[in-house]
Amino acid sequence: AQSVTQPDIHITVSEGASLELRCNYSYGATPYLFWYVQSPGQGLQLLLKYFSGDTLVQGIKGFEAEFKRSQSSFNLRKPSVHWSDAAEYFCAVGSTGGFKTIFGAGTRLFVKA
Amino acid sequence: GAGVSQSPSNKVTEKGKDVELRCDPISGHTALYWYRQRLGQGLEFLIYFQGNSAPDKSGLPSDRFSAERTGESVSTLTIQRTQQEDSAVYLCASSSTVGGRETQYFGPGTRLLVL
């Protein structure tokens, strides 16, 4: 069965520190992978997506994610976190046909000064 | 419009009543998606429209849920005989493909509370 696991319910990092949010998926075919961010004042936004090609994907707001087929992972990274990055982050996996997706439960990021 | 809009922004209804939620996508976007987010849970995909047709309805949770889209623009999500477990934020998104790259834009959501 298709599924997405985000092992960390919440993570706290210091402003300026690096960030890695974990995502593991279970999918029978070549997956389409997504990361979304949901901020209280801004709603839901697509950060980046992987369909094919280069396994290191660049997204908006300085985020990147790396697809590792051998580990069934698509971890999200940012080299230096800003206080405005505090939000909930969702990983999702989908099939061909666009954005029909299965979402993980989310990881809430807290940023401390 | 400048972005995806949804109405109403909030809806409180009594169990057993029908509700209709509306989504106005960005003009020219052919793909439209409905998602649901229940309190404390992640997002659930409900349905996807390409133009006026819905090639994928597999996410609709029950036959009480239906959706339509007319004229490659407005979409309505209808929930009949609402139940308390239908309480959630219902999100709509539309997308465009430019140069082979699809970008998705979300609306602010409709918060539905079934008493």
Short mmCIF file of C-alpha atoms in Angstrom, two decimals:
data_model
loop_
_atom_site.label_atom_id
_atom_site.label_comp_id
_atom_site.label_asym_id
_atom_site.label_seq_id
_atom_site.Cartn_x
_atom_site.Cartn_y
_atom_site.Cartn_z
CA ALA A 1 0.00 0.00 0.00
CA GLN A 2 1.08 3.53 -0.66
CA SER A 3 2.08 5.52 2.39
CA VAL A 4 4.19 8.40 3.56
CA THR A 5 5.92 8.57 6.92
CA GLN A 6 7.27 11.67 8.54
CA PRO A 7 8.98 10.28 11.65
CA ASP A 8 9.28 13.57 13.48
CA ILE A 9 6.07 15.14 14.77
CA HIS A 10 7.94 18.30 15.70
CA ILE A 11 11.46 19.64 15.48
CA THR A 12 13.08 22.67 17.11
CA VAL A 13 16.13 24.31 15.60
CA SER A 14 17.99 27.51 16.34
CA GLU A 15 17.80 30.33 13.88
CA GLY A 16 20.74 30.08 11.51
CA ALA A 17 21.19 26.36 12.05
CA SER A 18 20.77 23.78 9.34
CA LEU A 19 17.57 21.79 8.98
CA GLU A 20 16.67 18.35 7.73
CA LEU A 21 13.11 17.03 7.78
CA ARG A 22 12.71 13.35 7.12
CA CYS A 23 10.27 11.69 4.79
CA ASN A 24 9.99 8.02 3.87
CA TYR A 25 7.53 6.62 1.40
CA SER A 26 6.16 3.31 0.27
CA TYR A 27 5.11 3.25 -3.36
CA GLY A 28 4.91 0.55 -5.99
CA ALA A 29 6.09 2.54 -8.95
CA THR A 30 8.37 5.47 -9.56
CA PRO A 31 6.91 8.09 -7.27
CA TYR A 32 6.23 11.72 -7.71
CA LEU A 33 7.33 13.42 -4.48
CA PHE A 34 6.34 16.73 -2.99
CA TRP A 35 7.03 18.96 -0.02
CA TYR A 36 4.46 21.50 1.13
CA VAL A 37 4.59 24.15 3.84
CA GLN A 38 1.60 25.39 5.80
CA SER A 39 2.01 28.66 7.68
CA PRO A 40 -0.71 30.14 9.88
CA GLY A 41 -0.94 33.38 7.98
CA GLN A 42 -0.18 32.12 4.50
CA GLY A 43 -2.03 28.89 3.93
CA LEU A 44 -0.61 25.95 2.06
CA GLN A 45 2.20 26.31 -0.43
CA LEU A 46 4.12 23.92 -2.62
CA LEU A 47 7.85 24.09 -1.80
CA LEU A 48 9.22 21.70 -4.38
CA LYS A 49 8.50 18.53 -6.26
CA TYR A 50 10.38 15.64 -7.85
CA PHE A 51 9.08 13.96 -10.96
CA SER A 52 12.22 12.67 -12.66
CA GLY A 53 15.77 13.60 -13.53
CA ASP A 54 18.20 15.12 -11.06
CA THR A 55 17.57 13.61 -7.65
CA LEU A 56 18.49 16.85 -5.88
CA VAL A 57 15.59 19.24 -6.27
CA GLN A 58 15.73 22.94 -5.58
CA GLY A 59 12.64 24.65 -4.27
CA ILE A 60 11.47 28.02 -3.13
CA LYS A 61 12.65 29.84 0.01
CA GLY A 62 16.08 28.20 -0.11
CA PHE A 63 14.83 24.65 0.45
CA GLU A 64 16.07 21.57 -1.34
CA ALA A 65 15.25 17.89 -1.17
CA GLU A 66 17.05 14.77 -2.26
CA PHE A 67 15.35 11.68 -3.64
CA LYS A 68 17.09 8.49 -2.57
CA ARG A 69 15.44 5.50 -4.16
CA SER A 70 17.54 2.96 -2.24
CA GLN A 71 16.33 4.43 1.04
CA SER A 72 12.79 5.33 -0.13
CA SER A 73 13.42 8.78 1.25
CA PHE A 74 12.86 12.36 0.19
CA ASN A 75 14.32 14.49 2.96
CA LEU A 76 13.93 18.25 2.98
CA ARG A 77 16.93 20.42 3.83
CA LYS A 78 17.81 24.03 4.36
CA PRO A 79 21.34 25.21 5.23
CA SER A 80 20.30 28.12 7.43
CA VAL A 81 16.87 28.41 9.01
CA HIS A 82 15.10 31.74 9.41
CA TRP A 83 12.48 32.47 12.06
CA SER A 84 9.90 32.83 9.29
CA ASP A 85 10.39 29.16 8.40
CA ALA A 86 8.46 28.12 11.50
CA ALA A 87 5.49 26.23 10.09
CA GLU A 88 4.16 22.76 9.42
CA TYR A 89 5.77 20.79 6.63
CA PHE A 90 4.07 17.99 4.72
CA CYS A 91 5.70 15.41 2.52
CA ALA A 92 3.53 13.76 -0.14
CA VAL A 93 3.80 11.03 -2.75
CA GLY A 94 1.76 10.73 -5.90
CA SER A 95 1.44 9.06 -9.23
CA THR A 96 1.29 10.26 -12.78
CA GLY A 97 -1.56 12.62 -13.45
CA GLY A 98 -0.47 15.57 -11.43
CA PHE A 99 -1.11 16.18 -7.81
CA LYS A 100 -3.19 13.22 -6.68
CA THR A 101 -1.23 12.67 -3.58
CA ILE A 102 -0.96 10.85 -0.29
CA PHE A 103 0.27 13.07 2.48
CA GLY A 104 2.35 12.43 5.54
CA ALA A 105 1.08 13.54 8.92
CA GLY A 106 3.35 16.57 8.92
CA THR A 107 6.29 17.86 10.91
CA ARG A 108 5.92 21.07 12.87
CA LEU A 109 9.07 23.18 12.84
CA PHE A 110 9.80 25.54 15.71
CA VAL A 111 12.62 28.06 15.35
CA LYS A 112 14.25 29.48 18.46
CA ALA A 113 16.24 32.69 18.61
CA GLY B 1 -8.63 36.91 -10.02
CA ALA B 2 -5.18 37.11 -8.56
CA GLY B 3 -5.42 33.81 -6.75
CA VAL B 4 -7.62 30.86 -5.91
CA SER B 5 -10.65 31.91 -3.91
CA GLN B 6 -13.04 29.80 -1.89
CA SER B 7 -16.40 30.50 -0.35
CA PRO B 8 -17.68 30.51 2.24
CA SER B 9 -14.63 30.94 4.39
CA ASN B 10 -16.48 29.39 7.31
CA LYS B 11 -19.61 27.26 7.46
CA VAL B 12 -21.41 25.90 10.48
CA THR B 13 -24.16 23.42 9.79
CA GLU B 14 -26.28 20.89 11.59
CA LYS B 15 -25.77 17.18 11.20
CA GLY B 16 -27.86 15.85 8.33
CA LYS B 17 -27.92 19.06 6.31
CA ASP B 18 -26.37 19.43 2.87
CA VAL B 19 -23.58 21.93 2.23
CA GLU B 20 -22.04 23.31 -0.93
CA LEU B 21 -18.50 24.66 -1.05
CA ARG B 22 -17.26 26.78 -3.92
CA CYS B 23 -13.86 27.19 -5.50
CA ASP B 24 -12.86 29.82 -8.05
CA PRO B 25 -9.52 28.80 -9.58
CA ILE B 26 -7.01 31.08 -11.20
CA SER B 27 -8.22 32.00 -14.66
CA GLY B 28 -6.85 29.69 -17.33
CA HIS B 29 -5.86 26.90 -14.96
CA THR B 30 -7.18 23.66 -16.37
CA ALA B 31 -6.42 21.43 -13.40
CA LEU B 32 -8.34 21.78 -10.14
CA TYR B 33 -7.99 19.78 -6.94
CA TRP B 34 -9.97 19.38 -3.73
CA TYR B 35 -8.34 18.31 -0.47
CA ARG B 36 -9.57 17.92 3.09
CA GLN B 37 -7.66 18.58 6.29
CA ARG B 38 -9.23 17.39 9.50
CA LEU B 39 -8.10 18.86 12.80
CA GLY B 40 -4.74 17.48 13.85
CA GLN B 41 -4.41 15.38 10.74
CA GLY B 42 -2.68 15.66 7.43
CA LEU B 43 -4.18 16.44 4.10
CA GLU B 44 -6.38 14.05 2.19
CA PHE B 45 -6.77 14.20 -1.56
CA LEU B 46 -10.45 14.16 -2.56
CA ILE B 47 -10.83 14.73 -6.29
CA TYR B 48 -9.02 16.11 -9.31
CA PHE B 49 -10.48 17.82 -12.38
CA GLN B 50 -8.76 18.21 -15.71
CA GLY B 51 -10.96 20.69 -17.49
CA ASN B 52 -14.53 19.74 -16.74
CA SER B 53 -13.91 16.04 -16.33
CA ALA B 54 -12.88 14.28 -13.17
CA PRO B 55 -10.52 11.47 -14.14
CA ASP B 56 -9.89 10.63 -10.53
CA LYS B 57 -12.63 10.51 -7.92
CA SER B 58 -10.98 7.88 -5.80
CA GLY B 59 -10.38 10.15 -2.86
CA LEU B 60 -14.01 10.98 -2.19
CA PRO B 61 -14.69 9.44 1.23
CA SER B 62 -18.26 8.33 0.57
CA ASP B 63 -21.15 8.68 -1.85
CA ARG B 64 -22.36 11.65 0.18
CA PHE B 65 -19.54 13.62 -1.44
CA SER B 66 -19.75 14.88 -4.99
CA ALA B 67 -18.08 17.58 -7.03
CA GLU B 68 -18.72 19.39 -10.26
CA ARG B 69 -16.81 21.77 -12.42
CA THR B 70 -18.33 23.88 -15.17
CA GLY B 71 -16.71 25.86 -17.93
CA GLU B 72 -13.19 25.00 -16.79
CA SER B 73 -13.67 27.48 -14.01
CA VAL B 74 -15.78 27.28 -10.87
CA SER B 75 -16.02 24.04 -8.97
CA THR B 76 -18.45 23.08 -6.24
CA LEU B 77 -17.98 20.35 -3.67
CA THR B 78 -21.26 19.12 -2.22
CA ILE B 79 -21.59 17.13 0.96
CA GLN B 80 -25.01 15.60 1.53
CA ARG B 81 -26.39 14.58 4.92
CA THR B 82 -23.36 15.96 6.70
CA GLN B 83 -21.86 14.06 9.61
CA GLN B 84 -19.70 15.35 12.43
CA GLU B 85 -16.66 13.60 10.98
CA ASP B 86 -17.01 15.82 7.91
CA SER B 87 -15.82 18.76 10.00
CA ALA B 88 -12.57 19.90 8.42
CA VAL B 89 -10.93 22.56 6.33
CA TYR B 90 -11.63 21.94 2.67
CA LEU B 91 -8.88 23.23 0.41
CA CYS B 92 -9.03 23.85 -3.30
CA ALA B 93 -6.05 24.25 -5.58
CA SER B 94 -5.54 24.93 -9.24
CA SER B 95 -2.47 24.42 -11.34
CA SER B 96 -0.86 25.50 -14.55
CA THR B 97 1.84 23.92 -16.64
CA VAL B 98 4.39 26.21 -18.21
CA GLY B 99 7.37 24.84 -20.05
CA GLY B 100 6.58 21.38 -18.79
CA ARG B 101 6.61 22.50 -15.17
CA GLU B 102 3.38 22.32 -13.20
CA THR B 103 2.86 24.75 -10.35
CA GLN B 104 0.04 24.44 -7.86
CA TYR B 105 -1.72 27.29 -6.06
CA PHE B 106 -3.97 26.84 -3.04
CA GLY B 107 -6.98 28.75 -1.88
CA PRO B 108 -7.48 29.82 1.72
CA GLY B 109 -9.88 26.98 2.45
CA THR B 110 -13.41 26.64 3.78
CA ARG B 111 -13.64 25.68 7.43
CA LEU B 112 -16.65 23.42 7.90
CA LEU B 113 -18.07 22.62 11.31
CA VAL B 114 -20.86 20.09 11.60
CA LEU B 115 -22.69 20.23 14.92
#
